[in-house]
Every structure is written in structure tokens, then in C-alpha cells.
PDB file of C-alpha atoms in Angstrom:
ATOM      1  CA  MET A   1      -8.807 -20.822   6.353  1.00 46.00           C
ATOM      2  CA  SER A   2      -7.052 -23.884   4.958  1.00 46.00           C
ATOM      3  CA  THR A   3      -5.033 -23.506   1.797  1.00 52.00           C
ATOM      4  CA  SER A   4      -4.398 -27.238   1.516  1.00 55.00           C
ATOM      5  CA  THR A   5      -4.515 -28.445  -2.077  1.00 57.00           C
ATOM      6  CA  ASP A   6      -7.175 -30.950  -0.949  1.00 76.00           C
ATOM      7  CA  THR A   7      -9.489 -27.949  -0.843  1.00 88.00           C
ATOM      8  CA  ARG A   8     -10.970 -26.808  -4.133  1.00 92.00           C
ATOM      9  CA  TYR A   9     -12.130 -23.265  -4.693  1.00 95.00           C
ATOM     10  CA  ASP A  10     -14.288 -23.610  -7.813  1.00 93.00           C
ATOM     11  CA  GLN A  11     -16.259 -20.672  -6.440  1.00 95.00           C
ATOM     12  CA  ALA A  12     -14.601 -17.768  -4.671  1.00 97.00           C
ATOM     13  CA  THR A  13     -14.229 -18.045  -0.916  1.00 98.00           C
ATOM     14  CA  ILE A  14     -14.161 -14.624   0.773  1.00 98.00           C
ATOM     15  CA  GLU A  15     -13.131 -14.608   4.444  1.00 97.00           C
ATOM     16  CA  ALA A  16     -12.269 -12.094   7.122  1.00 98.00           C
ATOM     17  CA  ASP A  17      -8.846 -12.768   8.631  1.00 98.00           C
ATOM     18  CA  PRO A  18      -9.214 -13.652  12.334  1.00 97.00           C
ATOM     19  CA  THR A  19      -6.269 -11.569  13.581  1.00 97.00           C
ATOM     20  CA  ILE A  20      -5.483  -8.726  11.159  1.00 98.00           C
ATOM     21  CA  PRO A  21      -7.843  -6.256   9.402  1.00 98.00           C
ATOM     22  CA  ALA A  22      -7.699  -8.084   6.088  1.00 98.00           C
ATOM     23  CA  ILE A  23      -9.914 -10.014   3.666  1.00 98.00           C
ATOM     24  CA  HIS A  24      -8.787 -13.233   2.002  1.00 98.00           C
ATOM     25  CA  ILE A  25     -10.126 -14.388  -1.351  1.00 98.00           C
ATOM     26  CA  TRP A  26      -9.343 -17.829  -2.777  1.00 98.00           C
ATOM     27  CA  ARG A  27     -10.386 -18.992  -6.248  1.00 98.00           C
ATOM     28  CA  ASP A  28      -9.118 -21.804  -8.504  1.00 98.00           C
ATOM     29  CA  PHE A  29      -9.100 -21.447 -12.293  1.00 98.00           C
ATOM     30  CA  ALA A  30      -8.505 -23.876 -15.158  1.00 98.00           C
ATOM     31  CA  ALA A  31      -5.597 -21.670 -16.161  1.00 98.00           C
ATOM     32  CA  THR A  32      -1.857 -21.253 -15.974  1.00 98.00           C
ATOM     33  CA  PRO A  33      -0.378 -18.663 -13.605  1.00 98.00           C
ATOM     34  CA  ASP A  34       0.606 -16.669 -16.701  1.00 98.00           C
ATOM     35  CA  GLN A  35      -3.006 -16.507 -17.921  1.00 98.00           C
ATOM     36  CA  LEU A  36      -4.147 -15.099 -14.561  1.00 98.00           C
ATOM     37  CA  PHE A  37      -1.223 -12.692 -14.501  1.00 98.00           C
ATOM     38  CA  ARG A  38      -2.195 -11.373 -17.939  1.00 98.00           C
ATOM     39  CA  ALA A  39      -5.857 -11.058 -16.904  1.00 98.00           C
ATOM     40  CA  HIS A  40      -4.724  -8.750 -14.067  1.00 98.00           C
ATOM     41  CA  THR A  41      -2.087  -6.720 -15.917  1.00 98.00           C
ATOM     42  CA  GLU A  42      -3.224  -6.285 -19.546  1.00 98.00           C
ATOM     43  CA  PRO A  43      -5.811  -3.487 -19.670  1.00 98.00           C
ATOM     44  CA  ASP A  44      -7.700  -4.860 -22.705  1.00 97.00           C
ATOM     45  CA  LEU A  45      -8.247  -8.119 -20.794  1.00 98.00           C
ATOM     46  CA  TYR A  46      -8.893  -6.492 -17.397  1.00 98.00           C
ATOM     47  CA  VAL A  47     -11.862  -4.410 -18.588  1.00 97.00           C
ATOM     48  CA  ARG A  48     -13.546  -7.562 -19.921  1.00 97.00           C
ATOM     49  CA  TRP A  49     -13.890  -9.223 -16.537  1.00 98.00           C
ATOM     50  CA  VAL A  50     -13.456  -6.883 -13.563  1.00 96.00           C
ATOM     51  CA  GLY A  51     -16.511  -6.017 -11.465  1.00 93.00           C
ATOM     52  CA  PRO A  52     -20.218  -6.843 -11.590  1.00 93.00           C
ATOM     53  CA  ALA A  53     -21.530  -8.301 -14.876  1.00 93.00           C
ATOM     54  CA  ASP A  54     -24.012  -5.471 -15.519  1.00 92.00           C
ATOM     55  CA  ARG A  55     -21.371  -2.732 -15.517  1.00 93.00           C
ATOM     56  CA  THR A  56     -18.925  -1.321 -18.074  1.00 95.00           C
ATOM     57  CA  VAL A  57     -15.338  -0.510 -17.166  1.00 97.00           C
ATOM     58  CA  VAL A  58     -13.266   2.229 -18.770  1.00 97.00           C
ATOM     59  CA  ILE A  59      -9.600   2.603 -17.920  1.00 98.00           C
ATOM     60  CA  ASP A  60      -8.035   6.038 -17.910  1.00 96.00           C
ATOM     61  CA  ARG A  61      -4.627   5.238 -16.400  1.00 98.00           C
ATOM     62  CA  TRP A  62      -2.777   1.939 -16.625  1.00 98.00           C
ATOM     63  CA  ASP A  63       0.877   1.086 -16.120  1.00 98.00           C
ATOM     64  CA  ALA A  64       1.096  -2.370 -14.554  1.00 98.00           C
ATOM     65  CA  THR A  65       4.804  -2.240 -13.722  1.00 98.00           C
ATOM     66  CA  ASP A  66       6.718  -1.783 -10.453  1.00 98.00           C
ATOM     67  CA  GLY A  67       5.946   1.788  -9.418  1.00 98.00           C
ATOM     68  CA  GLY A  68       3.198   2.239 -12.028  1.00 98.00           C
ATOM     69  CA  ALA A  69      -0.426   3.179 -11.359  1.00 98.00           C
ATOM     70  CA  PHE A  70      -4.003   2.665 -12.512  1.00 98.00           C
ATOM     71  CA  ARG A  71      -7.419   4.316 -12.506  1.00 98.00           C
ATOM     72  CA  PHE A  72     -10.666   2.979 -13.903  1.00 98.00           C
ATOM     73  CA  VAL A  73     -14.356   3.903 -13.854  1.00 97.00           C
ATOM     74  CA  ASP A  74     -17.038   1.254 -13.510  1.00 95.00           C
ATOM     75  CA  SER A  75     -20.424   2.471 -14.866  1.00 96.00           C
ATOM     76  CA  ARG A  76     -24.031   1.479 -15.368  1.00 93.00           C
ATOM     77  CA  GLY A  77     -25.948   4.286 -17.036  1.00 93.00           C
ATOM     78  CA  GLU A  78     -25.350   7.457 -15.027  1.00 94.00           C
ATOM     79  CA  ASP A  79     -24.068   5.521 -12.039  1.00 94.00           C
ATOM     80  CA  HIS A  80     -20.235   5.724 -11.905  1.00 96.00           C
ATOM     81  CA  TYR A  81     -17.704   4.306  -9.448  1.00 95.00           C
ATOM     82  CA  ALA A  82     -14.042   5.254  -9.857  1.00 97.00           C
ATOM     83  CA  PHE A  83     -11.099   3.332  -8.372  1.00 97.00           C
ATOM     84  CA  HIS A  84      -7.378   4.005  -8.398  1.00 98.00           C
ATOM     85  CA  GLY A  85      -4.108   2.847  -6.927  1.00 98.00           C
ATOM     86  CA  CYS A  86      -0.433   2.276  -7.524  1.00 98.00           C
ATOM     87  CA  PHE A  87       1.482  -0.909  -8.333  1.00 98.00           C
ATOM     88  CA  HIS A  88       4.245  -1.729  -5.854  1.00 98.00           C
ATOM     89  CA  THR A  89       5.240  -5.149  -7.281  1.00 98.00           C
ATOM     90  CA  VAL A  90       4.254  -6.678 -10.625  1.00 98.00           C
ATOM     91  CA  ARG A  91       5.797 -10.126 -10.984  1.00 97.00           C
ATOM     92  CA  PRO A  92       4.418 -13.255 -12.731  1.00 97.00           C
ATOM     93  CA  ASP A  93       3.625 -14.919  -9.383  1.00 96.00           C
ATOM     94  CA  ARG A  94       2.724 -11.842  -7.329  1.00 98.00           C
ATOM     95  CA  ILE A  95       1.089  -8.438  -7.650  1.00 98.00           C
ATOM     96  CA  VAL A  96       1.132  -5.934  -4.791  1.00 98.00           C
ATOM     97  CA  GLN A  97      -0.902  -2.755  -5.257  1.00 98.00           C
ATOM     98  CA  THR A  98      -2.892  -0.143  -3.415  1.00 98.00           C
ATOM     99  CA  PHE A  99      -6.628   0.230  -4.011  1.00 98.00           C
ATOM    100  CA  THR A 100      -9.118   3.009  -3.243  1.00 97.00           C
ATOM    101  CA  TRP A 101     -12.737   3.639  -4.139  1.00 95.00           C
ATOM    102  CA  GLU A 102     -12.816   7.368  -4.827  1.00 97.00           C
ATOM    103  CA  GLY A 103     -16.057   7.765  -2.873  1.00 95.00           C
ATOM    104  CA  MET A 104     -13.904   7.310   0.278  1.00 94.00           C
ATOM    105  CA  PRO A 105     -10.506   8.575  -0.884  1.00 94.00           C
ATOM    106  CA  ASP A 106      -8.733   8.232   2.469  1.00 95.00           C
ATOM    107  CA  GLU A 107      -9.568   4.516   2.746  1.00 96.00           C
ATOM    108  CA  VAL A 108      -6.626   2.753   1.125  1.00 98.00           C
ATOM    109  CA  ALA A 109      -6.246  -1.021   0.973  1.00 98.00           C
ATOM    110  CA  LEU A 110      -2.952  -2.803   0.301  1.00 98.00           C
ATOM    111  CA  GLU A 111      -3.699  -5.763  -1.958  1.00 98.00           C
ATOM    112  CA  THR A 112      -1.424  -8.752  -2.526  1.00 98.00           C
ATOM    113  CA  MET A 113      -2.370 -11.318  -5.177  1.00 98.00           C
ATOM    114  CA  THR A 114      -0.496 -14.560  -5.728  1.00 98.00           C
ATOM    115  CA  PHE A 115      -0.937 -17.145  -8.480  1.00 98.00           C
ATOM    116  CA  GLU A 116      -0.048 -20.690  -7.359  1.00 97.00           C
ATOM    117  CA  ASP A 117       0.300 -23.458  -9.942  1.00 97.00           C
ATOM    118  CA  LEU A 118      -1.610 -26.468  -8.528  1.00 97.00           C
ATOM    119  CA  GLY A 119       0.155 -28.797 -10.988  1.00 95.00           C
ATOM    120  CA  ASP A 120      -3.012 -30.243 -12.567  1.00 95.00           C
ATOM    121  CA  GLY A 121      -3.796 -27.508 -15.088  1.00 95.00           C
ATOM    122  CA  ARG A 122      -5.312 -25.312 -12.416  1.00 97.00           C
ATOM    123  CA  THR A 123      -3.978 -22.206 -10.712  1.00 98.00           C
ATOM    124  CA  ARG A 124      -5.057 -20.864  -7.346  1.00 98.00           C
ATOM    125  CA  LEU A 125      -5.510 -17.133  -6.952  1.00 98.00           C
ATOM    126  CA  HIS A 126      -5.126 -15.834  -3.396  1.00 98.00           C
ATOM    127  CA  GLY A 127      -5.907 -12.208  -2.734  1.00 98.00           C
ATOM    128  CA  LEU A 128      -5.211 -10.431   0.554  1.00 98.00           C
ATOM    129  CA  SER A 129      -6.733  -6.969   1.043  1.00 98.00           C
ATOM    130  CA  LEU A 130      -5.233  -5.285   4.085  1.00 98.00           C
ATOM    131  CA  CYS A 131      -7.077  -2.315   5.632  1.00 98.00           C
ATOM    132  CA  ASP A 132      -5.960   0.045   8.387  1.00 96.00           C
ATOM    133  CA  SER A 133      -8.846  -0.798  10.733  1.00 97.00           C
ATOM    134  CA  PHE A 134     -11.271  -3.638  11.409  1.00 98.00           C
ATOM    135  CA  GLU A 135     -14.131  -1.168  10.852  1.00 97.00           C
ATOM    136  CA  SER A 136     -12.876  -0.381   7.343  1.00 95.00           C
ATOM    137  CA  ARG A 137     -12.359  -4.094   6.567  1.00 97.00           C
ATOM    138  CA  ASP A 138     -15.888  -4.908   7.778  1.00 97.00           C
ATOM    139  CA  ALA A 139     -17.337  -2.063   5.674  1.00 94.00           C
ATOM    140  CA  TRP A 140     -15.731  -3.620   2.559  1.00 93.00           C
ATOM    141  CA  LEU A 141     -17.245  -6.999   3.490  1.00 96.00           C
ATOM    142  CA  ARG A 142     -20.698  -5.390   3.854  1.00 95.00           C
ATOM    143  CA  SER A 143     -20.364  -3.417   0.581  1.00 90.00           C
ATOM    144  CA  GLY A 144     -21.590  -6.173  -1.703  1.00 88.00           C
ATOM    145  CA  MET A 145     -18.062  -6.874  -2.954  1.00 92.00           C
ATOM    146  CA  GLU A 146     -18.924 -10.564  -3.464  1.00 94.00           C
ATOM    147  CA  THR A 147     -21.071  -9.700  -6.498  1.00 94.00           C
ATOM    148  CA  GLY A 148     -18.142  -8.091  -8.302  1.00 94.00           C
ATOM    149  CA  VAL A 149     -15.762 -10.871  -7.228  1.00 96.00           C
ATOM    150  CA  ASN A 150     -18.044 -13.723  -8.319  1.00 97.00           C
ATOM    151  CA  ASP A 151     -19.168 -12.083 -11.569  1.00 97.00           C
ATOM    152  CA  GLY A 152     -15.613 -11.108 -12.455  1.00 97.00           C
ATOM    153  CA  TYR A 153     -14.159 -14.563 -11.838  1.00 98.00           C
ATOM    154  CA  ALA A 154     -17.011 -16.189 -13.798  1.00 98.00           C
ATOM    155  CA  ALA A 155     -16.081 -13.881 -16.685  1.00 98.00           C
ATOM    156  CA  ILE A 156     -12.463 -15.079 -16.440  1.00 98.00           C
ATOM    157  CA  ASP A 157     -13.753 -18.696 -16.617  1.00 98.00           C
ATOM    158  CA  ARG A 158     -15.604 -17.815 -19.846  1.00 98.00           C
ATOM    159  CA  MET A 159     -12.565 -16.032 -21.301  1.00 98.00           C
ATOM    160  CA  LEU A 160     -10.451 -19.117 -20.565  1.00 98.00           C
ATOM    161  CA  ALA A 161     -13.065 -21.384 -22.185  1.00 98.00           C
ATOM    162  CA  ASP A 162     -13.488 -19.304 -25.352  1.00 97.00           C
ATOM    163  CA  GLY A 163      -9.799 -18.571 -25.884  1.00 97.00           C
ATOM    164  CA  THR A 164      -9.965 -14.819 -25.196  1.00 96.00           C
ATOM    165  CA  LEU A 165      -7.427 -15.389 -22.434  1.00 96.00           C
TER     166      LEU A 165
ATOM    167  CA  MET B   1      -1.514   6.351  22.495  1.00 46.00           C
ATOM    168  CA  SER B   2      -2.994   9.772  23.236  1.00 46.00           C
ATOM    169  CA  THR B   3      -2.960  12.344  20.472  1.00 52.00           C
ATOM    170  CA  SER B   4      -4.281  15.090  22.711  1.00 55.00           C
ATOM    171  CA  THR B   5      -2.674  18.416  22.010  1.00 57.00           C
ATOM    172  CA  ASP B   6      -1.727  18.564  25.696  1.00 76.00           C
ATOM    173  CA  THR B   7       0.894  15.986  24.804  1.00 87.00           C
ATOM    174  CA  ARG B   8       4.102  17.264  23.253  1.00 92.00           C
ATOM    175  CA  TYR B   9       6.263  15.112  21.042  1.00 95.00           C
ATOM    176  CA  ASP B  10       9.532  17.046  21.029  1.00 93.00           C
ATOM    177  CA  GLN B  11      11.199  13.666  20.535  1.00 95.00           C
ATOM    178  CA  ALA B  12       9.695  10.953  18.350  1.00 97.00           C
ATOM    179  CA  THR B  13       7.356   8.502  20.063  1.00 97.00           C
ATOM    180  CA  ILE B  14       7.330   5.106  18.314  1.00 98.00           C
ATOM    181  CA  GLU B  15       4.585   2.703  19.418  1.00 97.00           C
ATOM    182  CA  ALA B  16       3.149  -0.619  18.362  1.00 98.00           C
ATOM    183  CA  ASP B  17      -0.597  -0.398  17.738  1.00 98.00           C
ATOM    184  CA  PRO B  18      -2.454  -2.609  20.266  1.00 97.00           C
ATOM    185  CA  THR B  19      -4.963  -4.092  17.780  1.00 97.00           C
ATOM    186  CA  ILE B  20      -3.590  -3.947  14.217  1.00 98.00           C
ATOM    187  CA  PRO B  21      -0.116  -4.854  12.867  1.00 98.00           C
ATOM    188  CA  ALA B  22       1.014  -1.256  12.609  1.00 98.00           C
ATOM    189  CA  ILE B  23       3.560   1.159  14.054  1.00 98.00           C
ATOM    190  CA  HIS B  24       2.679   4.716  15.060  1.00 98.00           C
ATOM    191  CA  ILE B  25       5.204   7.539  15.077  1.00 98.00           C
ATOM    192  CA  TRP B  26       4.410  10.968  16.519  1.00 98.00           C
ATOM    193  CA  ARG B  27       6.751  13.956  16.349  1.00 98.00           C
ATOM    194  CA  ASP B  28       6.175  17.708  16.695  1.00 98.00           C
ATOM    195  CA  PHE B  29       8.220  20.228  14.720  1.00 98.00           C
ATOM    196  CA  ALA B  30       8.583  24.022  14.884  1.00 98.00           C
ATOM    197  CA  ALA B  31       7.315  24.083  11.315  1.00 98.00           C
ATOM    198  CA  THR B  32       4.292  24.648   9.137  1.00 98.00           C
ATOM    199  CA  PRO B  33       2.524  21.650   7.566  1.00 98.00           C
ATOM    200  CA  ASP B  34       3.857  22.886   4.211  1.00 98.00           C
ATOM    201  CA  GLN B  35       7.467  22.738   5.424  1.00 98.00           C
ATOM    202  CA  LEU B  36       7.024  19.110   6.526  1.00 98.00           C
ATOM    203  CA  PHE B  37       5.234  18.272   3.265  1.00 98.00           C
ATOM    204  CA  ARG B  38       8.155  19.683   1.268  1.00 98.00           C
ATOM    205  CA  ALA B  39      10.683  17.776   3.414  1.00 98.00           C
ATOM    206  CA  HIS B  40       8.884  14.552   2.440  1.00 98.00           C
ATOM    207  CA  THR B  41       8.241  15.278  -1.238  1.00 98.00           C
ATOM    208  CA  GLU B  42      11.168  17.332  -2.593  1.00 98.00           C
ATOM    209  CA  PRO B  43      14.054  14.970  -3.329  1.00 98.00           C
ATOM    210  CA  ASP B  44      16.813  17.550  -2.727  1.00 97.00           C
ATOM    211  CA  LEU B  45      15.416  18.115   0.777  1.00 98.00           C
ATOM    212  CA  TYR B  46      14.598  14.436   1.488  1.00 98.00           C
ATOM    213  CA  VAL B  47      18.186  13.219   0.984  1.00 97.00           C
ATOM    214  CA  ARG B  48      19.422  15.760   3.537  1.00 97.00           C
ATOM    215  CA  TRP B  49      17.515  14.284   6.447  1.00 98.00           C
ATOM    216  CA  VAL B  50      16.231  10.743   5.873  1.00 96.00           C
ATOM    217  CA  GLY B  51      17.848   7.871   7.771  1.00 93.00           C
ATOM    218  CA  PRO B  52      20.713   7.545  10.255  1.00 93.00           C
ATOM    219  CA  ALA B  53      23.104  10.513  10.505  1.00 93.00           C
ATOM    220  CA  ASP B  54      26.190   8.507   9.476  1.00 92.00           C
ATOM    221  CA  ARG B  55      24.746   7.434   6.090  1.00 93.00           C
ATOM    222  CA  THR B  56      24.457   9.017   2.651  1.00 95.00           C
ATOM    223  CA  VAL B  57      21.271   8.775   0.605  1.00 97.00           C
ATOM    224  CA  VAL B  58      21.160   8.734  -3.195  1.00 97.00           C
ATOM    225  CA  ILE B  59      17.804   8.823  -4.983  1.00 98.00           C
ATOM    226  CA  ASP B  60      17.441   7.024  -8.277  1.00 96.00           C
ATOM    227  CA  ARG B  61      13.660   7.341  -8.797  1.00 98.00           C
ATOM    228  CA  TRP B  62      11.431  10.080  -7.469  1.00 98.00           C
ATOM    229  CA  ASP B  63       7.987  11.209  -8.538  1.00 98.00           C
ATOM    230  CA  ALA B  64       6.083  12.341  -5.423  1.00 98.00           C
ATOM    231  CA  THR B  65       2.669  12.607  -7.085  1.00 98.00           C
ATOM    232  CA  ASP B  66      -0.475  10.442  -6.922  1.00 98.00           C
ATOM    233  CA  GLY B  67       0.539   7.199  -8.642  1.00 98.00           C
ATOM    234  CA  GLY B  68       4.240   8.094  -8.725  1.00 98.00           C
ATOM    235  CA  ALA B  69       7.095   6.071  -7.232  1.00 98.00           C
ATOM    236  CA  PHE B  70      10.472   6.305  -5.508  1.00 98.00           C
ATOM    237  CA  ARG B  71      13.676   4.374  -4.913  1.00 98.00           C
ATOM    238  CA  PHE B  72      16.702   5.417  -2.884  1.00 98.00           C
ATOM    239  CA  VAL B  73      19.900   3.827  -1.608  1.00 97.00           C
ATOM    240  CA  ASP B  74      21.214   4.560   1.866  1.00 95.00           C
ATOM    241  CA  SER B  75      24.967   3.893   2.130  1.00 96.00           C
ATOM    242  CA  ARG B  76      27.915   3.956   4.524  1.00 93.00           C
ATOM    243  CA  GLY B  77      31.094   2.880   2.718  1.00 93.00           C
ATOM    244  CA  GLU B  78      30.395  -0.462   1.024  1.00 94.00           C
ATOM    245  CA  ASP B  79      27.267  -1.053   3.104  1.00 94.00           C
ATOM    246  CA  HIS B  80      24.152  -0.290   1.016  1.00 96.00           C
ATOM    247  CA  TYR B  81      20.444  -0.491   1.838  1.00 95.00           C
ATOM    248  CA  ALA B  82      17.922   0.148  -0.948  1.00 97.00           C
ATOM    249  CA  PHE B  83      14.256   1.060  -0.418  1.00 97.00           C
ATOM    250  CA  HIS B  84      11.416   1.607  -2.856  1.00 98.00           C
ATOM    251  CA  GLY B  85       7.692   2.113  -3.054  1.00 98.00           C
ATOM    252  CA  CYS B  86       4.863   3.869  -4.832  1.00 98.00           C
ATOM    253  CA  PHE B  87       2.913   6.986  -3.885  1.00 98.00           C
ATOM    254  CA  HIS B  88      -0.857   6.445  -3.601  1.00 98.00           C
ATOM    255  CA  THR B  89      -1.803   9.916  -2.288  1.00 98.00           C
ATOM    256  CA  VAL B  90       0.337  13.057  -2.183  1.00 98.00           C
ATOM    257  CA  ARG B  91      -1.616  15.917  -0.656  1.00 97.00           C
ATOM    258  CA  PRO B  92      -0.422  18.836   1.538  1.00 97.00           C
ATOM    259  CA  ASP B  93      -1.946  17.264   4.673  1.00 96.00           C
ATOM    260  CA  ARG B  94      -1.485  13.575   3.847  1.00 98.00           C
ATOM    261  CA  ILE B  95       0.916  11.213   2.087  1.00 98.00           C
ATOM    262  CA  VAL B  96       0.034   7.537   1.542  1.00 98.00           C
ATOM    263  CA  GLN B  97       2.760   5.331   0.082  1.00 98.00           C
ATOM    264  CA  THR B  98       4.103   1.793   0.061  1.00 98.00           C
ATOM    265  CA  PHE B  99       7.551   1.024   1.466  1.00 98.00           C
ATOM    266  CA  THR B 100       9.895  -1.956   1.098  1.00 97.00           C
ATOM    267  CA  TRP B 101      13.461  -2.635   2.126  1.00 95.00           C
ATOM    268  CA  GLU B 102      14.849  -4.525  -0.852  1.00 97.00           C
ATOM    269  CA  GLY B 103      16.572  -7.056   1.429  1.00 95.00           C
ATOM    270  CA  MET B 104      13.075  -8.479   2.063  1.00 94.00           C
ATOM    271  CA  PRO B 105      11.240  -7.570  -1.150  1.00 94.00           C
ATOM    272  CA  ASP B 106       7.957  -9.324  -0.303  1.00 95.00           C
ATOM    273  CA  GLU B 107       7.531  -7.366   2.939  1.00 96.00           C
ATOM    274  CA  VAL B 108       5.529  -4.299   1.952  1.00 98.00           C
ATOM    275  CA  ALA B 109       4.322  -1.684   4.423  1.00 98.00           C
ATOM    276  CA  LEU B 110       1.532   0.792   3.692  1.00 98.00           C
ATOM    277  CA  GLU B 111       2.534   4.125   5.203  1.00 98.00           C
ATOM    278  CA  THR B 112       0.204   7.045   5.939  1.00 98.00           C
ATOM    279  CA  MET B 113       1.674  10.348   7.090  1.00 98.00           C
ATOM    280  CA  THR B 114      -0.388  13.305   8.207  1.00 98.00           C
ATOM    281  CA  PHE B 115       0.717  16.844   9.084  1.00 98.00           C
ATOM    282  CA  GLU B 116      -1.525  18.513  11.677  1.00 97.00           C
ATOM    283  CA  ASP B 117      -1.186  22.261  12.348  1.00 97.00           C
ATOM    284  CA  LEU B 118      -1.144  22.655  16.161  1.00 96.00           C
ATOM    285  CA  GLY B 119      -1.903  26.389  15.827  1.00 95.00           C
ATOM    286  CA  ASP B 120       1.114  27.637  17.804  1.00 95.00           C
ATOM    287  CA  GLY B 121       3.776  27.518  15.102  1.00 95.00           C
ATOM    288  CA  ARG B 122       4.184  23.785  15.500  1.00 97.00           C
ATOM    289  CA  THR B 123       3.023  20.907  13.307  1.00 98.00           C
ATOM    290  CA  ARG B 124       2.502  17.320  14.434  1.00 98.00           C
ATOM    291  CA  LEU B 125       3.643  14.541  12.134  1.00 98.00           C
ATOM    292  CA  HIS B 126       1.823  11.236  12.596  1.00 98.00           C
ATOM    293  CA  GLY B 127       3.064   8.231  10.670  1.00 98.00           C
ATOM    294  CA  LEU B 128       1.246   4.901  10.513  1.00 98.00           C
ATOM    295  CA  SER B 129       3.138   1.940   9.024  1.00 98.00           C
ATOM    296  CA  LEU B 130       0.771  -0.958   8.383  1.00 98.00           C
ATOM    297  CA  CYS B 131       2.241  -4.449   7.890  1.00 98.00           C
ATOM    298  CA  ASP B 132       0.506  -7.668   6.851  1.00 95.00           C
ATOM    299  CA  SER B 133       1.423  -9.566  10.036  1.00 97.00           C
ATOM    300  CA  PHE B 134       2.302  -8.869  13.655  1.00 98.00           C
ATOM    301  CA  GLU B 135       5.575 -10.792  13.106  1.00 97.00           C
ATOM    302  CA  SER B 136       6.577  -8.427  10.304  1.00 95.00           C
ATOM    303  CA  ARG B 137       5.595  -5.379  12.360  1.00 97.00           C
ATOM    304  CA  ASP B 138       7.605  -6.631  15.338  1.00 97.00           C
ATOM    305  CA  ALA B 139      10.619  -7.300  13.085  1.00 94.00           C
ATOM    306  CA  TRP B 140      10.532  -3.637  11.959  1.00 93.00           C
ATOM    307  CA  LEU B 141      10.405  -2.538  15.620  1.00 96.00           C
ATOM    308  CA  ARG B 142      13.438  -4.702  16.411  1.00 95.00           C
ATOM    309  CA  SER B 143      15.375  -3.515  13.328  1.00 90.00           C
ATOM    310  CA  GLY B 144      16.863  -0.423  14.947  1.00 89.00           C
ATOM    311  CA  MET B 145      14.473   1.846  13.045  1.00 92.00           C
ATOM    312  CA  GLU B 146      14.458   4.358  15.919  1.00 95.00           C
ATOM    313  CA  THR B 147      18.008   5.449  15.057  1.00 94.00           C
ATOM    314  CA  GLY B 148      16.971   6.482  11.561  1.00 94.00           C
ATOM    315  CA  VAL B 149      13.764   8.096  12.809  1.00 96.00           C
ATOM    316  CA  ASN B 150      15.440  10.123  15.575  1.00 97.00           C
ATOM    317  CA  ASP B 151      18.479  11.131  13.506  1.00 97.00           C
ATOM    318  CA  GLY B 152      16.259  12.073  10.550  1.00 97.00           C
ATOM    319  CA  TYR B 153      13.883  14.205  12.556  1.00 98.00           C
ATOM    320  CA  ALA B 154      16.789  15.916  14.353  1.00 98.00           C
ATOM    321  CA  ALA B 155      18.139  16.785  10.880  1.00 98.00           C
ATOM    322  CA  ILE B 156      14.750  18.317   9.981  1.00 98.00           C
ATOM    323  CA  ASP B 157      14.952  20.413  13.202  1.00 98.00           C
ATOM    324  CA  ARG B 158      18.381  21.723  12.068  1.00 98.00           C
ATOM    325  CA  MET B 159      17.123  22.430   8.532  1.00 98.00           C
ATOM    326  CA  LEU B 160      14.215  24.412  10.012  1.00 98.00           C
ATOM    327  CA  ALA B 161      16.597  26.345  12.275  1.00 98.00           C
ATOM    328  CA  ASP B 162      19.133  27.203   9.572  1.00 97.00           C
ATOM    329  CA  GLY B 163      16.583  28.088   6.876  1.00 97.00           C
ATOM    330  CA  THR B 164      17.350  25.150   4.547  1.00 96.00           C
ATOM    331  CA  LEU B 165      13.692  24.173   4.882  1.00 96.00           C
TER     332      LEU B 165
END
């Protein structure tokens, strides 16, 4: 679970924390911290990358400020998944928010994302998703979340390359 | 850590969880679940009981709804402590919210409160405060939090007895 800058995360690394019921995600981008911050806070950008590549995202609540909230629906045909949460902290280097899939509304994760400037034109995203049990954390890990993570971050790479972001 | 209904929690029981970085609080009240829900969601009631008895609470943000937020300042003379967070779930039997003391703004707890009707005129409050490390959890336990918890819940007992609640 090294975060040494000798390590490169050109693909997302998703790991279970060894001592707390949390998931770590690391991913490096050819981006500034501000570009990653905007990708996570501006709704018109967010819908372009979040989730698996074969799905469409529609936002119906979005206020990415301290104490704001969000809700979006991720769809493929008649298959819909809705997610919502509230924003505790929205700062250029750090976002803290809650996150629930509405299929299991009492399972709430506390997510902390940081954007670390690596000083060479790259920025490291670290995400920590904290659950209230190891069983809940392990269910997230078994849910196929890596598809959405990898597809979404590949979409951010393309948005950085084509100037959308 | 029994939650059997044979156990009575006439005083608050505050315990460290053995496996996750969380604090449990149990307390029984001669109240309905709805009375406890209102004590936690109506700002005019909340300021009358929350925190240590020798302090005054002023709310400057309050929207106890799904995706809403709060901020309040707890004062004694020139000594001020501010707290804020966002509400993820606000339901008659369950409140899920974030919670930060602004003296350590990057320490965010995820709090889940439930109100269980014991069927004999009493309701059991269970609070779970989830932190992102055992060190942070242990710092909360060493902070003197029990004074605020015990004084606050004793104030709820008085509000129930005198009809304020």
C-alpha cells in the first residue's frame, strides 16, 4: 500500500485496507489537481466520465459545495442504478462526501478524495471509501466496481487528451 | 456490547467497537421514537439539550433533510467550539450524518443514529460514530465527549418530564 512517488499508478489500483473497513483507490493522471477537481465537481464534466463506459448518467441533484448534495441515475436501456449522497467538504485538494447505492439505502460509505500534485505534470488521485463493516466493504469489492472505476478514469484520460477537461 | 432488551441503558453507555474504528453509544429514554427524532431534527429543541450543561449553543445552518446540512457553535464566555456536517438520511427511525469539529477540519466522522421502540414506553437510542482510523476514534474517546453526551441526554430527560419535548 505504498504511496511513494516512485510508484506509478497509470492504471487504477484498488485495495482493501488491512485494518479498517475501507477501500483505497490510487490513480495518476496527466492533469493538474484543478482539472481533477473540476472533473469531480462540475456536473457537465462528471456525467461524461463516471461509471461503466456502456452506461448513461443523468444528474437530478447537484450542489458540490460544503453541505451540498447530489443524486444521479446510471442507466443502460431499462436497467437503472441510482446513487446519492451529501458533500461534507469541497476544497481544491480534497472532497469528502457520503455515497449510497439506492438499492441498499442503509449502506452509506464515507468517501475522501485527495488530489496530490506529483510535480511532473501528473496528479495522483487517492480515494478512500470507508464502510461501517468489513462485510459491507467486501460486498463493494465483489460488486464489479473495478469496471466503473477503470472505464471512468480512462474517460478522464481521453477528456484530458482532447481538451474537454 | 449486548443490545438485548434485558439490558437497560438508563445512563449512556459509550464503548469502542472491538473491530472497526467506531464508537457506540446506547441510551434509553422514557420517550417515543418520534420524540427523540424531533429532539435531533428540530433546531429549537436541539439547542436546548446538545452538549455540556454549562455551554450555550447557537445554530447558524440547519436543514435536517436528506442532503441538508448543519453548523452550530457551542460557547462558554469567549470559548467557542464550532461543529458542522451534512445530513445523508433523515428518517423517523434513522439519521445518518457527517460530523466535524472545526478545530480539526479534516477529521470527519460518519454518524448513524437509530431510535428503537422498546414497547414499554421507552425508546433506545443507538449512535455509531465511524472514524477513518483507530487513532482518530481513540482521540474522540479521550476528548471528554462523555460530559457532553451525559449532560445532553439528561437535558432530554428533563424536556420529556416537563413537556418541552
